[in-house]
Structure formats: C-alpha cells, structure tokens
XYZ file of C-alpha atoms in Angstrom:
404
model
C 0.000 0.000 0.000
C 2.557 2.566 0.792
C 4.566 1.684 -2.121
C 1.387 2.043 -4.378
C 0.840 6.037 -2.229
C 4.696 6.625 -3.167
C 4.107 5.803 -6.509
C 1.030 8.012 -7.417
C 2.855 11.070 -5.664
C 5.795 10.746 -7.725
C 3.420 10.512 -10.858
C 1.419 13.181 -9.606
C 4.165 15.598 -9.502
C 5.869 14.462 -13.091
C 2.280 15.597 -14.680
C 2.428 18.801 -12.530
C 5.973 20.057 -13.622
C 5.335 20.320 -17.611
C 1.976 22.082 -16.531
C 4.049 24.405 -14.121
C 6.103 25.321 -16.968
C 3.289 26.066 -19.427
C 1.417 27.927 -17.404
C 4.774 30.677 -16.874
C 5.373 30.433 -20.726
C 1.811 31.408 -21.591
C 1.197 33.869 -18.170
C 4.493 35.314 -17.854
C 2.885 36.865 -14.746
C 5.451 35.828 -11.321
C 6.823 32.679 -12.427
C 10.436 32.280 -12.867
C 12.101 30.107 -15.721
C 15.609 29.878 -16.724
C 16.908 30.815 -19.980
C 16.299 28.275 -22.649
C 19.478 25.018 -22.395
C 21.682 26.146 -25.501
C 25.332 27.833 -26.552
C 25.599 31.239 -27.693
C 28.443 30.690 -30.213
C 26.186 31.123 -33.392
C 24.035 34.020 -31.967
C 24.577 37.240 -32.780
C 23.123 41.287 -32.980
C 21.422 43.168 -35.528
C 21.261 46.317 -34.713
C 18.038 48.375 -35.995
C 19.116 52.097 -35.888
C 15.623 53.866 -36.305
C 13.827 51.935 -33.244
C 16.742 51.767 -30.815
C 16.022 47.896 -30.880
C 18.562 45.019 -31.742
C 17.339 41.525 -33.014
C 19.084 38.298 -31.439
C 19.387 35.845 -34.112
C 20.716 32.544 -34.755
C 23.174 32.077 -37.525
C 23.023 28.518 -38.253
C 19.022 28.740 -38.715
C 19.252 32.076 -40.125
C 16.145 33.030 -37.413
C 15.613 35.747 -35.381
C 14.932 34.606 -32.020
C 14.136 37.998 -30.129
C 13.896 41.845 -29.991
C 15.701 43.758 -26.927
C 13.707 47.429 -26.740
C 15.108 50.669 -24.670
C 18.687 50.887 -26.410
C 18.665 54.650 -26.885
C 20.042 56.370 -30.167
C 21.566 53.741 -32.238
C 21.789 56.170 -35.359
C 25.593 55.127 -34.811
C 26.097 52.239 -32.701
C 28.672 48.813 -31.650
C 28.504 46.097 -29.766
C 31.321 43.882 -27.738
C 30.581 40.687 -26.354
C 31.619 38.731 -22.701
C 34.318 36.256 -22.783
C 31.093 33.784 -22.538
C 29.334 35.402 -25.073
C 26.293 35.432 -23.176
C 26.424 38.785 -22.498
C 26.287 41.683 -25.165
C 27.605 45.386 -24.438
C 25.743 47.908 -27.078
C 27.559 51.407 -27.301
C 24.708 54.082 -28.642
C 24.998 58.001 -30.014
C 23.071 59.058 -26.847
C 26.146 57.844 -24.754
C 24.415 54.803 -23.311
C 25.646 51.621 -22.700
C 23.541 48.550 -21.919
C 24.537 45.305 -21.334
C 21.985 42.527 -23.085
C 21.507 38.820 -21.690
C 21.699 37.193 -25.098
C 19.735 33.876 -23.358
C 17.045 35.607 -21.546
C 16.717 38.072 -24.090
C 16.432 41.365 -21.835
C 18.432 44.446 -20.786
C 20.279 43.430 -17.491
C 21.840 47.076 -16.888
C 22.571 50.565 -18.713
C 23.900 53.796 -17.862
C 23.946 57.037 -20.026
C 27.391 57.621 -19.583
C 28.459 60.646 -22.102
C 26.517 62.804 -24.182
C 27.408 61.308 -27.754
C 29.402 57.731 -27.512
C 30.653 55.731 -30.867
C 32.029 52.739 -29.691
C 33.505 50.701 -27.021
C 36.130 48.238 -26.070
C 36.198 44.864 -23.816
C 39.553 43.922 -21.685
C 41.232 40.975 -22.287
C 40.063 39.072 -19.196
C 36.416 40.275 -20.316
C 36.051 42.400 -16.556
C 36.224 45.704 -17.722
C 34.393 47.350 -20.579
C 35.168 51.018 -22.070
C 33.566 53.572 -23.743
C 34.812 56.474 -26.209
C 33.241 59.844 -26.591
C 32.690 62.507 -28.988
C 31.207 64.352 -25.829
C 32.661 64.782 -23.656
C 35.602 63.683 -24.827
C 37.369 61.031 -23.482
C 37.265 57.396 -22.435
C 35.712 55.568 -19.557
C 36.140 52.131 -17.852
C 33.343 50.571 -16.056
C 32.978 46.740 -14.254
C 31.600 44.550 -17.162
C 29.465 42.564 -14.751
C 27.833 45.990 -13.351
C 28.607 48.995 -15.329
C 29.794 50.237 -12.298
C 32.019 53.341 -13.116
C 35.884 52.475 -12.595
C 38.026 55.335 -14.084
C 37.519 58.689 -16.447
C 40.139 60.081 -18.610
C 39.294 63.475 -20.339
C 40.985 63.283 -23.835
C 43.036 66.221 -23.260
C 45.894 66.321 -25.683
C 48.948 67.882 -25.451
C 47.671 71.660 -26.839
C 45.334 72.258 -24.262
C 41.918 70.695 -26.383
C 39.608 68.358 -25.436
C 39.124 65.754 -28.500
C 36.725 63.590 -29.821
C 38.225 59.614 -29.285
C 38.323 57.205 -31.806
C 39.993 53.851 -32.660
C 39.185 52.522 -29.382
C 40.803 48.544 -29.196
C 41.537 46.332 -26.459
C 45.043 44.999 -26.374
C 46.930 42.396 -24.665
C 48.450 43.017 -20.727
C 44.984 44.481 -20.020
C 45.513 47.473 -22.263
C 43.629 49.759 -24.592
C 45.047 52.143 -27.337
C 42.468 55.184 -28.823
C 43.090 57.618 -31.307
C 42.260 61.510 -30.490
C 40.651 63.139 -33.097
C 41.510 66.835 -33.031
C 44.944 66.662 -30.898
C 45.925 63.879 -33.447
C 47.474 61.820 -30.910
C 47.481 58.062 -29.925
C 46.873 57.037 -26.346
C 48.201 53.218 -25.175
C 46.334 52.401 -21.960
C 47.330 50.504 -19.171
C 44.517 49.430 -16.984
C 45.710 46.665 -14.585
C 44.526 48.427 -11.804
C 41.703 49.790 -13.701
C 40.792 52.672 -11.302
C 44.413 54.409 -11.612
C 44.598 53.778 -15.612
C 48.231 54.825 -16.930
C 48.310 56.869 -20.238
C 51.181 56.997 -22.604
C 50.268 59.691 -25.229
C 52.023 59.687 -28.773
C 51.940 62.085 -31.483
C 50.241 60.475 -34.229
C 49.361 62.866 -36.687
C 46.468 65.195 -38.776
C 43.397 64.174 -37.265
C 43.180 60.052 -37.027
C 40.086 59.027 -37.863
C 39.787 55.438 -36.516
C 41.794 52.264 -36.089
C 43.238 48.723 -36.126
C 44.971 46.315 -34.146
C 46.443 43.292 -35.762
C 45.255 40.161 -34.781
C 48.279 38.906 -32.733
C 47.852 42.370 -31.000
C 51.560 43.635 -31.838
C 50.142 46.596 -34.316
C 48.186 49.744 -33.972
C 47.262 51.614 -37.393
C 45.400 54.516 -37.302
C 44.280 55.868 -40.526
C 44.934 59.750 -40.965
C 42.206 62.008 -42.158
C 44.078 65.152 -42.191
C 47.118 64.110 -44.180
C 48.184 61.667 -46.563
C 49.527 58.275 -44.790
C 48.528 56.434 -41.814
C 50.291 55.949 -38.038
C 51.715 52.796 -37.301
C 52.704 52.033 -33.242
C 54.633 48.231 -32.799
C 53.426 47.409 -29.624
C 56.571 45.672 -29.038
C 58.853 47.917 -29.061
C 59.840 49.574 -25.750
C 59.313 52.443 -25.531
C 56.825 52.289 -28.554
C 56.689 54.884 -31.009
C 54.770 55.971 -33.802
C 56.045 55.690 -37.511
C 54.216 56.682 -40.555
C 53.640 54.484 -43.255
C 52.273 54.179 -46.714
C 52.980 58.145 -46.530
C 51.674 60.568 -49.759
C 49.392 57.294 -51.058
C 47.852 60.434 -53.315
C 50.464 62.311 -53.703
C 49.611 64.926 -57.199
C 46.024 63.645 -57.380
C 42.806 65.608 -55.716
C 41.042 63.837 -53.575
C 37.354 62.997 -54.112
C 34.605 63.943 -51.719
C 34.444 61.647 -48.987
C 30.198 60.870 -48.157
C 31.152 58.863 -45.241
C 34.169 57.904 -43.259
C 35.493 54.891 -44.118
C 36.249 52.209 -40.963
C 39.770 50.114 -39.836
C 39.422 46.953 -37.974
C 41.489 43.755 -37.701
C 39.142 42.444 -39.843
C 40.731 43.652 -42.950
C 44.601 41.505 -42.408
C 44.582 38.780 -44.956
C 47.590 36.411 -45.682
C 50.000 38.562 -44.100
C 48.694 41.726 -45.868
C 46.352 44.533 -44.476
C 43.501 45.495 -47.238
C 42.572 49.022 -46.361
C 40.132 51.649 -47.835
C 41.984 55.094 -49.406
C 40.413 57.920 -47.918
C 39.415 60.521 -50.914
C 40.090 57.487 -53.533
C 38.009 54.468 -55.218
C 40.724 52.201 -54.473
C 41.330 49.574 -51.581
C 45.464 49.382 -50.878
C 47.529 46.278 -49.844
C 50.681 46.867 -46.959
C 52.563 44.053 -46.595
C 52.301 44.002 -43.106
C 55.681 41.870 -42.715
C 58.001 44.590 -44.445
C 57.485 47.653 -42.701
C 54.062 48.001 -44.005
C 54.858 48.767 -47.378
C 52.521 49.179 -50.072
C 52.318 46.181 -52.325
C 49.832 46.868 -54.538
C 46.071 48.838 -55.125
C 42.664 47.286 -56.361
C 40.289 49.815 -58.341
C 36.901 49.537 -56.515
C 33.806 50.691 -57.371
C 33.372 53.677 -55.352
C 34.515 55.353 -51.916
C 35.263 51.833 -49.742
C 33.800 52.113 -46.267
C 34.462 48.306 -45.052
C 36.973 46.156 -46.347
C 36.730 42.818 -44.702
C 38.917 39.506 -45.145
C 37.326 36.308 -45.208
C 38.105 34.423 -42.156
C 40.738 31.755 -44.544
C 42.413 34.983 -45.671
C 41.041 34.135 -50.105
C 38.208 37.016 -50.356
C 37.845 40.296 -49.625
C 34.486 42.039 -49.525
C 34.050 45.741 -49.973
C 31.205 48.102 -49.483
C 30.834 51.536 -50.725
C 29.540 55.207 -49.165
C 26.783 57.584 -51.628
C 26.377 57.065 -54.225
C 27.666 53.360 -54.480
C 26.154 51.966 -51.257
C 23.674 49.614 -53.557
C 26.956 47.972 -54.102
C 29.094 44.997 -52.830
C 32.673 43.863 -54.415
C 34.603 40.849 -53.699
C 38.400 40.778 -54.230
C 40.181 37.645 -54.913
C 43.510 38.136 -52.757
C 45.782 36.125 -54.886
C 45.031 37.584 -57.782
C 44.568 41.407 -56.500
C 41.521 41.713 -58.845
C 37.890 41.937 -58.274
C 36.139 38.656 -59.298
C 32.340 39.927 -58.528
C 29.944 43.029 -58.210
C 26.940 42.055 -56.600
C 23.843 44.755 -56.528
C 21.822 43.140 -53.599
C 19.401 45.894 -51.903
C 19.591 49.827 -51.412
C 21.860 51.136 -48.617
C 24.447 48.413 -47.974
C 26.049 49.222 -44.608
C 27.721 46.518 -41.863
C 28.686 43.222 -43.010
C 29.833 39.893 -40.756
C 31.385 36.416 -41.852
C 30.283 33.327 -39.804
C 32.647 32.028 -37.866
C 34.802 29.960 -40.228
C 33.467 32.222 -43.597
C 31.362 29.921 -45.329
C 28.246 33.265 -45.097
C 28.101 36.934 -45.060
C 25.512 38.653 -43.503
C 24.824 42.446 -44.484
C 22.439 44.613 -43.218
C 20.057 46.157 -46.389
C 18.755 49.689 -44.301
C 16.505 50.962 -46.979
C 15.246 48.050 -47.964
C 14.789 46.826 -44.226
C 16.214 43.640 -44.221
C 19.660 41.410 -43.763
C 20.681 39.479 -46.514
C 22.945 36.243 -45.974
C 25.076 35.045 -48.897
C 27.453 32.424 -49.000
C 31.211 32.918 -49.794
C 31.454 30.049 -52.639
C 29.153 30.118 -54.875
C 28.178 34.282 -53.660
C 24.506 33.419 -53.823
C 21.539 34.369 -51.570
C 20.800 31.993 -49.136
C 18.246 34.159 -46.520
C 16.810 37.268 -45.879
C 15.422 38.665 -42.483
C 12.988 41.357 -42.184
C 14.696 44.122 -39.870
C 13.931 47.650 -39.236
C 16.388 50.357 -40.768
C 19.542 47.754 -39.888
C 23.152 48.632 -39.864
C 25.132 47.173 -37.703
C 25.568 43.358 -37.634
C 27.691 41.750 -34.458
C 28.293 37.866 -34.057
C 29.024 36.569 -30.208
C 32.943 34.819 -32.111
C 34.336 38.948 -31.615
C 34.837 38.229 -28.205
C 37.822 35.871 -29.017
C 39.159 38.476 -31.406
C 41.571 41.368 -30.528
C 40.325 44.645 -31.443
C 36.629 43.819 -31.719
C-alpha cells in the first residue's frame, strides 16, 4: 500500500511540472524560468538604428529569435561581447551603454554615460568594458558585470583641447590604445589596476580618424584624415613609437569627396597583408604588413570603400561603398589582386559579418529593411530577415578576437 501512495505522488508531480512550466510560458505573470538550455556561439546582434532595438538571431538557422527594446540612439552604434558570449555590451549616439543577456533576451543594466558615444572596447580578461566619446571627450572604464564606473580620462591632448576619441581597441596586458581626433594623438592604456589607468600619449598625426589592431595584437594603425599616410605604433617595441607608413598614397592627385568615413578593424589583415580603404580614392590598398608596411599593390573599386573585410581563410575580400555606391558589394580575390564579382543586392548596404569559419556573409540592407545572408562560394543568396532600418551586424565569435 505505501509503495502504491509513493508511486502516485511521484506521478502526480511528473504531470504537474510540464503544466508548471506552461502555465509561466503562456502567463508570464510571477513565475520564474531559466533561460532556454543552448550555446551562444552562433548568436549574434542586428542592430536596428531607427527603433533603438537590436534583433538576437541565430546564424546557423538564419532566425531571429528575439527583440531587446530601450537601447537609446543607435543612429551610430557597436557592440562587444563577454568572454562567454552570453552577455552583449551595445555602445549608442546618446552615450548609453547597456549590457543585453543574449539567453534571456532582456536588458540586465545601462547607464547614459556621455553625451554622444561611438564605440567601445572589452579587456582581455572580459572584466572591464570602455567607452569612447565625442562628448565629452574622453574614455571611460566601467565593471563589465555591473557597469559600475571604474576610471575617467578626459581626452586632453597635449595643446590644451579636449578631443573627440576614436579607434578605441583592447590589447593584450589588459591594455587599450584610442586615437584623439583633433589633438591627433594616440593614447596606449594601461589598466591593470583599472581605477588608476596609466596613459602613454604619442603624437600620431592630422586628425586620425579610426583604427586597427592586428590580430596577434603587436600593431596599432590609425588611418589619418588630415594628411596623406597612416600611423603605425609596434606594440613591441619599448618604448613604442609611432612611424608613418604608406605616406603621400595620393600624392599629385585631388582627392574625391568623402560621403562617409570609411572604418579600420582587424578584420581587414589577410595572408600577411592589411587590405585598407583610401580615404578621398576608389581604391582599396595592400601593406605588406611583414616589411614595414609597405605598399604592395592597389585594387580599383567601385566607389569610396567604407568596409573592407577579409574572409576568415584569408582568399576574399568584400568591400562596401559610401553615396552614391552603397547599392553595391565587391569581392576581391587576394591572390590575384583583382575583383572577381559586383553584386547589386538591396539599397543602402552598410555593416557586413562572416560566420565564424566564412562559409556566409551577412549584411544589413537599411533601406530596404532587411539582412541578406550570402554564401562565400558560390556568392549566392541563401536568406533574408525582415529588420527595421539595420546597420550594424555583431556575431558573439568577436569576443575571441583582438580589437573587436
């Protein structure tokens, strides 16, 4: 008899558990569920810039699988992911930052921390995040896991000005480097003890207008809006210093008008060479990156590049284009320096993002309010997702990557 009572009580409760569970599905209302069993090493961000909303999606289903509300101005906006990619860190124009639970699909903290932010950086040991600012200007650490604030450092550069900071990248040895904009400067930071940061400033030259680092971390290339060249700082070398390269690229020809400012990331090294967009010039140029950064050669594009990005196996590079060419993606074969395909997908081509290991692109399409997925091989649709006014695109495999 009381092995019969036993019996119904455990049945009892294993037909009351999967009704427990519906019931907070469907209500919602005071029941507490854990986020759904799964990795986060195919999810990613797509960030829709008119709504201040970003879709999590899954890039092996090609789905979207939420929307996170409440971001702020994302009219200009990046993203940097947790060691465990679980957690996302979205950097808006309205200086907030707001730190996403990719599983649970909500908004865990955010701060307004500066009155006009572009970007961010993560540390290498994932516990500090920082943020760089048009306005103020200047760069701020805060705890990844709380936002709490951690340091300030007013971009003050060496004539007295405050400056807008770009080129923000995390480095190895708990380090950042940023560019400042108007002081034309580079700053390498060291933030072991991440509430007394230590700032080396360098000269850089006219008016850097974003940056690099290599993948191994060793190099820092900021691209020079204000004069013909770009600054190079080896990381390695103690003390480091900064050395211009590919100087006068343009030298005797006038520059065209520049519609929007083209972008450096580590993205853009490919078998030893970095494949980098020429400011004022429909042209993408290759530094050997393994001879002092000398030009090797130049690929006639289609219009004013904005993102160059290499294929994760090094063999393409795909190009995108400011007004009037942003209808328009090229793909560069790297060993033979030529362009192998124009593609004409959608109006107003903005971020792109390889998979993983390359085999898809994903590109955001914002005025024709979608993302398009192609693959690499045969460069052929293989999705589309309805989004909102997209532009930036963000998988959860940057947070292995220096510089992203």
């Amino acid at each position: 008899m009381a092995d019969r009572t036993i019996a119904a009580r455990r049945s009892s409760r294993r037909a009351l558990i999967p009704a427990l569970a519906l019931a907070c599905l469907s209500a919602l209302a005071g029941c507490s569920t854990a986020p759904a069993a799964r990795g986060t090493g195919d999810l990613g961000l797509i960030i829709e810039r008119a709504t201040g909303r970003a879709q999590i999606v899954d890039t092996t289903q090609h789905q979207r699988l939420a929307t996170v509300s409440g971001l702020g101005d994302l009219s200009h906006a990046s993203v940097v992911f947790s060691r465990d990619t679980r957690y996302a860190y979205v950097f808006g124009r309205d200086g907030g930052l707001t730190r996403i639970d990719l599983l649970s699909a909500r908004i865990t903290h955010r701060v307004v921390q500066a009155g006009n932010s572009i970007g961010g950086a993560i540390s290498q040991d994932g516990r500090i995040v920082a943020a760089q600012n048009y306005e103020p200007g200047g760069i701020r650490l805060f705890d990844a896991a709380t936002l709490k604030p951690l340091a300030d450092i007013p971009a003050i550069g060496a004539d007295g000005r405050r400056s807008k900071v770009v080129g923000l990248v995390d480095l190895p040895g708990q380090r950042f480097a940023a560019s400042l904009f108007e002081s034309g400067e580079i700053w390498l930071i060291d933030a072991s003890d991440p509430a007394h940061p230590k700032v080396d400033k360098l000269a850089a030259g006219k008016q850097p207008y974003d940056a690099l680092v290599t993948p191994d971390g060793r190099h820092y290339l900021a691209g020079l809006y204000g004069e013909d060249g770009l600054a190079r700082v080896d990381l390695w070398q103690d003390p480091p210093a900064v050395r211009k390269v590919m100087s006068g690229y343009g030298r005797g020809e006038t520059p065209l008008p520049v519609y929007k400012m083209p972008h450096l990331r580590g993205w853009a090294i490919a078998q030893g060479e970095a494949w980098l967009p020429a400011i004022g010039r429909h042209e993408v140029l290759v530094a050997d990156t393994r001879d002092g950064w000398k030009e090797n050669a130049r690929v006639a594009v289609a219009g004013q590049p904005v993102f160059v990005m290499a294929r994760p196996d090094g063999r393409q590079v795909w190009v995108n284009f400011a007004f009037p060419d942003n209808d328009t993606l090229q793909v560069i074969d790297t060993r033979s320096r030529r362009v192998v395909r124009t593609l004409k997908p959608c109006r107003g081509v903005l971020h792109m993002e390889f998979t993983p290991k390359g085999e898809e692109i994903w590109f955001s399409c914002r005025d024709d309010n979608r993302v398009e997925v192609y693959r690499t091989d045969t460069l052929t649709p293989v999705a589309s997702l309805p989004a909102d006014n997209p532009s930036g695109v963000f998988f959860t495999p940057r947070a292995y990557r220096f510089g992203m």
